[in-house]
């Protein structure tokens, strides 16, 4: 855990007549004071050292339930633990059933659809999404309507081979500068998964960017909001926007928000995951995979980020089976 979390635990220990350091857990003698030289005292003592066999035992010694490592930031987890309000059933990697947001060689991915399916199966997933870039993303080989229809035929053929796994027809649709989604509504209506994302014109300013995203949320065909802030770690800062307004509207309209597991993005960040959950937003954990290695590698990053944001299994749509996932994406128009 963080230094701040450790300090809280050490303070609680002192209140119980204990001292915690790298030398162990010791019970203070009557009148003994733990100060800056406590570690020297601990080194010289053989009396009073407690046998603590696990982290769970240490927390119990302090009157706390076990606090998962991802929550140990001194950002309310101690208070929640004392009140019995720690999130139960934090999402786990093993709970995720669908590999969401996958690109193939139809756009800028490096894996064929068959390779995507084989890699997802090998990882234990029961479904995945073919969500290549839409036609306005010329920089990423975005699919024309004709090319998209060609992809559907291949998806149908692959699904006919194995009833135990399903590849879903989808798109990562550009959210254009005016907030509209790429592809006409008659095309979007035929897709099972529509992820709306921004890839260009991040410098619009907070008000314009917020309006752009909120307009996209109003589109009844919008299902998942992809990598919301557009950050690229060590390369591009998050775009300015009113995230709380966006979270409130997404929750009200039933649009899920992606926790992107690409190591270059990790977007939403853990702190924004927690803010989104306060608004009642549902999450989708995704790989944003552009190759077989990313199908295999990226989901743990999404799961760990969601856990740090206090996300429970029930907060994440792709912990459901394929039918449940699709049903959750279909909101009332």
Coordinates of C-alpha atoms in Angstrom, one line a residue:
X1 CA 0.0 0.0 0.0
X2 CA 0.9 3.7 -0.1
X3 CA 2.9 5.5 2.5
X4 CA -0.2 7.4 3.6
X5 CA -2.0 4.1 4.2
X6 CA 0.9 2.8 6.3
X7 CA 1.0 5.9 8.4
X8 CA -2.7 5.5 9.2
X9 CA -2.1 1.8 10.2
X10 CA 0.9 2.8 12.4
X11 CA -1.2 5.5 14.1
X12 CA -4.0 3.0 14.8
X13 CA -1.5 0.6 16.2
X14 CA -0.1 3.1 18.7
X15 CA -3.7 3.7 19.9
X16 CA -3.8 0.0 20.7
X17 CA -0.5 -0.1 22.5
X18 CA 1.3 -1.5 19.5
X19 CA 4.1 -0.4 17.2
X20 CA 4.6 -1.5 13.6
X21 CA 7.9 -1.2 11.7
X22 CA 10.0 -3.2 9.3
X23 CA 11.2 -5.1 12.3
X24 CA 7.8 -6.5 13.1
X25 CA 4.8 -5.8 15.3
X26 CA 5.5 -5.2 19.0
X27 CA 3.4 -4.6 22.0
X28 CA 4.6 -1.6 23.9
X29 CA 5.4 -2.0 27.6
X30 CA 3.5 0.2 30.0
X31 CA 4.8 3.7 29.8
X32 CA 7.0 3.0 26.7
X33 CA 6.8 5.5 23.9
X34 CA 7.4 4.7 20.2
X35 CA 9.4 7.5 18.6
X36 CA 11.9 8.0 15.8
X37 CA 14.2 5.4 17.4
X38 CA 11.6 2.7 17.5
X39 CA 13.4 0.5 15.1
X40 CA 16.4 0.5 17.3
X41 CA 14.3 -0.5 20.3
X42 CA 12.7 -3.2 18.2
X43 CA 16.0 -4.6 17.2
X44 CA 17.1 -5.0 20.7
X45 CA 13.9 -6.4 22.1
X46 CA 13.0 -10.0 22.2
X47 CA 10.0 -9.6 24.4
X48 CA 6.7 -8.3 23.2
X49 CA 7.1 -9.2 19.6
X50 CA 3.8 -10.6 18.1
X51 CA 3.6 -13.4 15.7
X52 CA 1.6 -12.1 12.7
X53 CA 1.3 -14.6 10.0
X54 CA -0.6 -12.7 7.3
X55 CA -1.9 -9.4 6.2
X56 CA -5.4 -10.4 7.2
X57 CA -4.1 -11.1 10.8
X58 CA -2.4 -7.7 10.9
X59 CA -5.7 -5.9 9.9
X60 CA -7.6 -7.9 12.4
X61 CA -5.1 -6.9 15.1
X62 CA -6.0 -3.3 14.3
X63 CA -9.7 -3.9 14.4
X64 CA -10.1 -3.8 10.6
X65 CA -11.4 -6.2 8.0
X66 CA -8.8 -7.1 5.3
X67 CA -8.3 -4.2 2.9
X68 CA -7.3 -5.3 -0.6
X69 CA -4.0 -3.9 -1.7
X70 CA -5.4 -1.8 -4.6
X71 CA -7.5 0.2 -2.1
X72 CA -4.6 1.1 0.2
X73 CA -4.3 4.8 -0.6
X74 CA -5.7 6.6 2.5
X75 CA -8.5 7.8 0.3
X76 CA -11.4 6.7 2.5
X77 CA -10.7 3.0 2.7
X78 CA -9.9 3.1 6.5
X79 CA -13.2 4.9 7.2
X80 CA -15.1 2.5 4.9
X81 CA -13.6 -0.5 6.6
X82 CA -14.5 0.8 10.1
X83 CA -18.0 1.4 8.9
X84 CA -18.3 -1.9 7.2
X85 CA -18.7 -0.2 3.8
X86 CA -15.7 -1.6 1.8
X87 CA -16.9 -2.6 -1.6
X88 CA -17.7 -6.3 -1.6
X89 CA -16.8 -8.5 -4.5
X90 CA -14.2 -6.3 -6.2
X91 CA -14.0 -7.2 -9.9
X92 CA -11.4 -9.7 -10.8
X93 CA -9.7 -10.6 -14.0
X94 CA -11.2 -14.1 -13.8
X95 CA -14.7 -12.7 -13.7
X96 CA -14.4 -11.0 -17.1
X97 CA -16.0 -13.1 -19.8
X98 CA -15.7 -10.9 -22.9
X99 CA -12.7 -9.3 -24.6
X100 CA -14.1 -5.9 -25.7
X101 CA -12.6 -3.4 -28.1
X102 CA -10.5 -5.4 -30.5
X103 CA -9.1 -4.2 -33.8
X104 CA -8.2 -6.5 -36.7
X105 CA -6.4 -6.2 -40.0
X106 CA -9.7 -4.7 -41.4
X107 CA -8.4 -1.4 -39.9
X108 CA -5.2 -0.8 -38.1
X109 CA -4.9 -4.1 -36.2
X110 CA -2.2 -6.7 -36.8
X111 CA -4.4 -9.8 -36.3
X112 CA -6.9 -11.4 -38.6
X113 CA -10.4 -12.0 -37.2
X114 CA -9.6 -15.7 -36.9
X115 CA -6.5 -14.9 -35.0
X116 CA -8.5 -12.6 -32.7
X117 CA -11.0 -15.4 -32.0
X118 CA -8.3 -18.0 -31.4
X119 CA -6.4 -15.7 -29.0
X120 CA -9.5 -14.7 -27.1
X121 CA -10.5 -18.4 -26.7
X122 CA -7.0 -19.3 -25.5
X123 CA -7.4 -16.6 -22.7
X124 CA -10.7 -18.2 -21.6
X125 CA -13.1 -15.6 -23.0
X126 CA -16.4 -16.7 -24.4
X127 CA -16.9 -13.7 -26.7
X128 CA -15.1 -10.8 -28.2
X129 CA -15.9 -7.7 -30.3
X130 CA -14.7 -6.8 -33.8
X131 CA -14.7 -3.1 -33.2
X132 CA -12.5 -1.7 -36.0
X133 CA -12.3 2.0 -36.7
X134 CA -15.1 3.7 -38.6
X135 CA -14.9 5.3 -42.1
X136 CA -13.8 8.8 -40.9
X137 CA -10.6 7.4 -39.3
X138 CA -8.6 7.5 -42.5
X139 CA -5.4 7.6 -40.4
X140 CA -6.3 4.2 -39.0
X141 CA -7.7 2.4 -42.1
X142 CA -11.3 3.1 -41.1
X143 CA -13.8 0.9 -42.8
X144 CA -16.1 2.0 -45.5
X145 CA -19.7 0.8 -45.3
X146 CA -18.9 -1.7 -48.0
X147 CA -15.9 -3.0 -46.2
X148 CA -17.9 -3.2 -43.0
X149 CA -20.5 -5.4 -44.7
X150 CA -17.7 -7.6 -45.9
X151 CA -16.4 -8.0 -42.4
X152 CA -19.9 -9.0 -41.2
X153 CA -19.8 -12.0 -43.6
X154 CA -16.5 -13.2 -42.2
X155 CA -17.8 -12.8 -38.7
X156 CA -20.9 -14.9 -39.5
X157 CA -18.8 -17.6 -41.0
X158 CA -16.5 -17.7 -37.9
X159 CA -19.5 -17.9 -35.5
X160 CA -20.9 -20.7 -37.5
X161 CA -17.8 -22.8 -36.8
X162 CA -18.1 -22.8 -33.0
X163 CA -21.3 -22.2 -31.0
X164 CA -19.4 -21.9 -27.7
X165 CA -17.7 -18.6 -28.8
X166 CA -19.2 -15.5 -30.4
X167 CA -17.5 -12.7 -32.2
X168 CA -19.8 -9.6 -32.1
X169 CA -20.3 -7.2 -34.9
X170 CA -19.2 -3.8 -33.8
X171 CA -17.3 -0.5 -34.5
X172 CA -15.2 2.0 -32.7
X173 CA -17.1 4.9 -34.2
X174 CA -15.5 8.3 -34.4
X175 CA -17.2 11.0 -32.4
X176 CA -16.9 13.8 -34.9
X177 CA -16.2 17.4 -34.0
X178 CA -19.9 18.3 -33.8
X179 CA -20.7 15.2 -31.6
X180 CA -22.3 13.1 -34.2
X181 CA -21.3 9.4 -34.7
X182 CA -19.7 8.2 -37.8
X183 CA -21.9 5.9 -40.1
X184 CA -25.5 6.7 -40.7
X185 CA -28.1 5.4 -38.3
X186 CA -29.2 2.6 -40.6
X187 CA -25.7 1.1 -40.4
X188 CA -25.3 1.7 -36.7
X189 CA -28.6 -0.1 -36.1
X190 CA -27.2 -3.3 -37.6
X191 CA -24.2 -3.4 -35.2
X192 CA -24.3 -5.3 -31.9
X193 CA -21.6 -3.1 -30.2
X194 CA -21.0 0.6 -30.8
X195 CA -18.1 2.2 -29.0
X196 CA -17.9 5.9 -29.5
X197 CA -14.4 7.5 -29.2
X198 CA -12.6 10.7 -29.9
X199 CA -9.2 10.5 -31.7
X200 CA -8.8 14.0 -33.1
X201 CA -9.3 17.7 -32.1
X202 CA -8.6 17.3 -28.4
X203 CA -7.8 21.0 -27.9
X204 CA -11.4 22.3 -28.3
X205 CA -11.6 23.6 -24.8
X206 CA -13.5 22.3 -21.8
X207 CA -17.0 23.6 -22.7
X208 CA -16.8 22.5 -26.4
X209 CA -15.4 19.1 -25.6
X210 CA -18.0 18.5 -22.9
X211 CA -20.8 19.5 -25.3
X212 CA -19.3 17.2 -28.0
X213 CA -19.4 14.2 -25.8
X214 CA -22.8 14.9 -24.3
X215 CA -24.2 15.2 -27.8
X216 CA -22.7 11.8 -28.7
X217 CA -24.3 10.3 -25.5
X218 CA -27.7 11.5 -26.7
X219 CA -27.4 9.3 -29.8
X220 CA -29.6 6.2 -28.9
X221 CA -27.1 4.0 -30.8
X222 CA -24.2 4.9 -28.6
X223 CA -23.5 2.0 -26.2
X224 CA -19.9 2.5 -24.8
X225 CA -17.9 5.6 -24.4
X226 CA -14.3 4.8 -25.3
X227 CA -11.1 6.1 -23.6
X228 CA -12.9 9.2 -22.4
X229 CA -10.1 11.7 -21.6
X230 CA -7.9 10.7 -24.6
X231 CA -4.7 10.7 -22.5
X232 CA -1.6 8.9 -23.7
X233 CA 0.7 8.3 -20.8
X234 CA 3.9 10.4 -21.0
X235 CA 2.7 11.8 -24.4
X236 CA -0.6 13.6 -24.1
X237 CA -2.4 15.0 -21.1
X238 CA -6.2 14.3 -20.6
X239 CA -8.4 16.6 -22.6
X240 CA -10.2 19.3 -20.7
X241 CA -13.9 18.4 -20.0
X242 CA -16.5 18.4 -17.2
X243 CA -16.3 14.7 -16.4
X244 CA -18.9 14.8 -13.7
X245 CA -21.5 16.2 -16.1
X246 CA -20.5 13.5 -18.6
X247 CA -20.7 10.8 -15.9
X248 CA -24.1 12.0 -14.8
X249 CA -25.5 11.9 -18.3
X250 CA -24.0 8.5 -19.2
X251 CA -25.5 7.0 -16.1
X252 CA -28.9 8.5 -16.8
X253 CA -28.9 7.4 -20.4
X254 CA -27.5 3.9 -19.8
X255 CA -24.2 4.4 -21.7
X256 CA -21.3 2.4 -20.3
X257 CA -17.9 3.9 -20.0
X258 CA -14.7 2.0 -20.9
X259 CA -11.8 1.3 -18.7
X260 CA -9.2 1.0 -21.4
X261 CA -6.5 -1.6 -20.6
X262 CA -3.9 -0.4 -23.1
X263 CA -0.8 0.4 -21.1
X264 CA -0.4 3.6 -23.1
X265 CA -3.9 4.8 -22.0
X266 CA -5.3 3.3 -18.8
X267 CA -8.3 5.5 -19.4
X268 CA -10.4 5.8 -17.3
X269 CA -7.8 6.3 -14.5
X270 CA -8.5 4.7 -11.2
X271 CA -9.6 8.0 -9.6
X272 CA -12.0 8.6 -12.5
X273 CA -13.4 5.1 -12.2
X274 CA -14.3 5.9 -8.6
X275 CA -15.9 9.2 -9.6
X276 CA -17.9 7.5 -12.3
X277 CA -19.2 4.8 -9.9
X278 CA -20.4 7.5 -7.6
X279 CA -22.7 8.7 -10.4
X280 CA -23.9 5.2 -11.0
X281 CA -22.1 4.6 -14.3
X282 CA -21.7 1.1 -15.6
X283 CA -18.2 0.1 -16.8
X284 CA -16.8 -2.1 -19.6
X285 CA -13.2 -3.4 -19.2
X286 CA -11.5 -3.5 -22.6
X287 CA -8.2 -4.4 -24.2
X288 CA -8.2 -1.9 -27.1
X289 CA -6.1 -4.7 -28.7
X290 CA -4.4 -4.2 -32.1
X291 CA -2.7 -7.6 -32.1
X292 CA -2.7 -11.1 -30.6
X293 CA -0.2 -10.1 -27.9
X294 CA -2.5 -7.3 -26.8
X295 CA -5.6 -9.6 -26.7
X296 CA -3.6 -11.6 -24.2
X297 CA -1.8 -8.8 -22.3
X298 CA -4.1 -5.8 -21.8
X299 CA -7.1 -7.1 -19.9
X300 CA -5.2 -7.4 -16.6
X301 CA -4.4 -3.7 -16.7
X302 CA -8.1 -2.8 -17.1
X303 CA -9.1 -5.1 -14.2
X304 CA -6.4 -3.8 -11.9
X305 CA -7.3 -0.2 -12.7
X306 CA -11.0 -0.9 -12.1
X307 CA -10.1 -2.5 -8.7
X308 CA -8.1 0.5 -7.7
X309 CA -11.2 2.6 -8.5
X310 CA -13.3 0.4 -6.1
X311 CA -15.3 -1.3 -9.0
X312 CA -17.3 -4.4 -8.1
X313 CA -18.1 -7.2 -10.3
X314 CA -21.7 -6.0 -10.7
X315 CA -20.4 -2.6 -11.9
X316 CA -18.8 -4.2 -15.0
X317 CA -21.0 -5.3 -17.9
X318 CA -18.6 -7.8 -19.5
X319 CA -18.5 -9.9 -16.4
X320 CA -21.8 -11.1 -17.8
X321 CA -22.2 -13.8 -20.4
X322 CA -22.6 -12.8 -24.0
X323 CA -26.4 -12.6 -23.8
X324 CA -26.3 -10.7 -20.6
X325 CA -23.7 -8.3 -22.0
X326 CA -25.8 -7.5 -25.1
X327 CA -28.9 -7.1 -23.1
X328 CA -27.2 -4.6 -20.8
X329 CA -26.1 -2.6 -23.8
X330 CA -29.6 -2.2 -25.2
X331 CA -31.1 0.9 -23.6
X332 CA -34.6 2.3 -24.1
X333 CA -34.7 4.7 -27.1

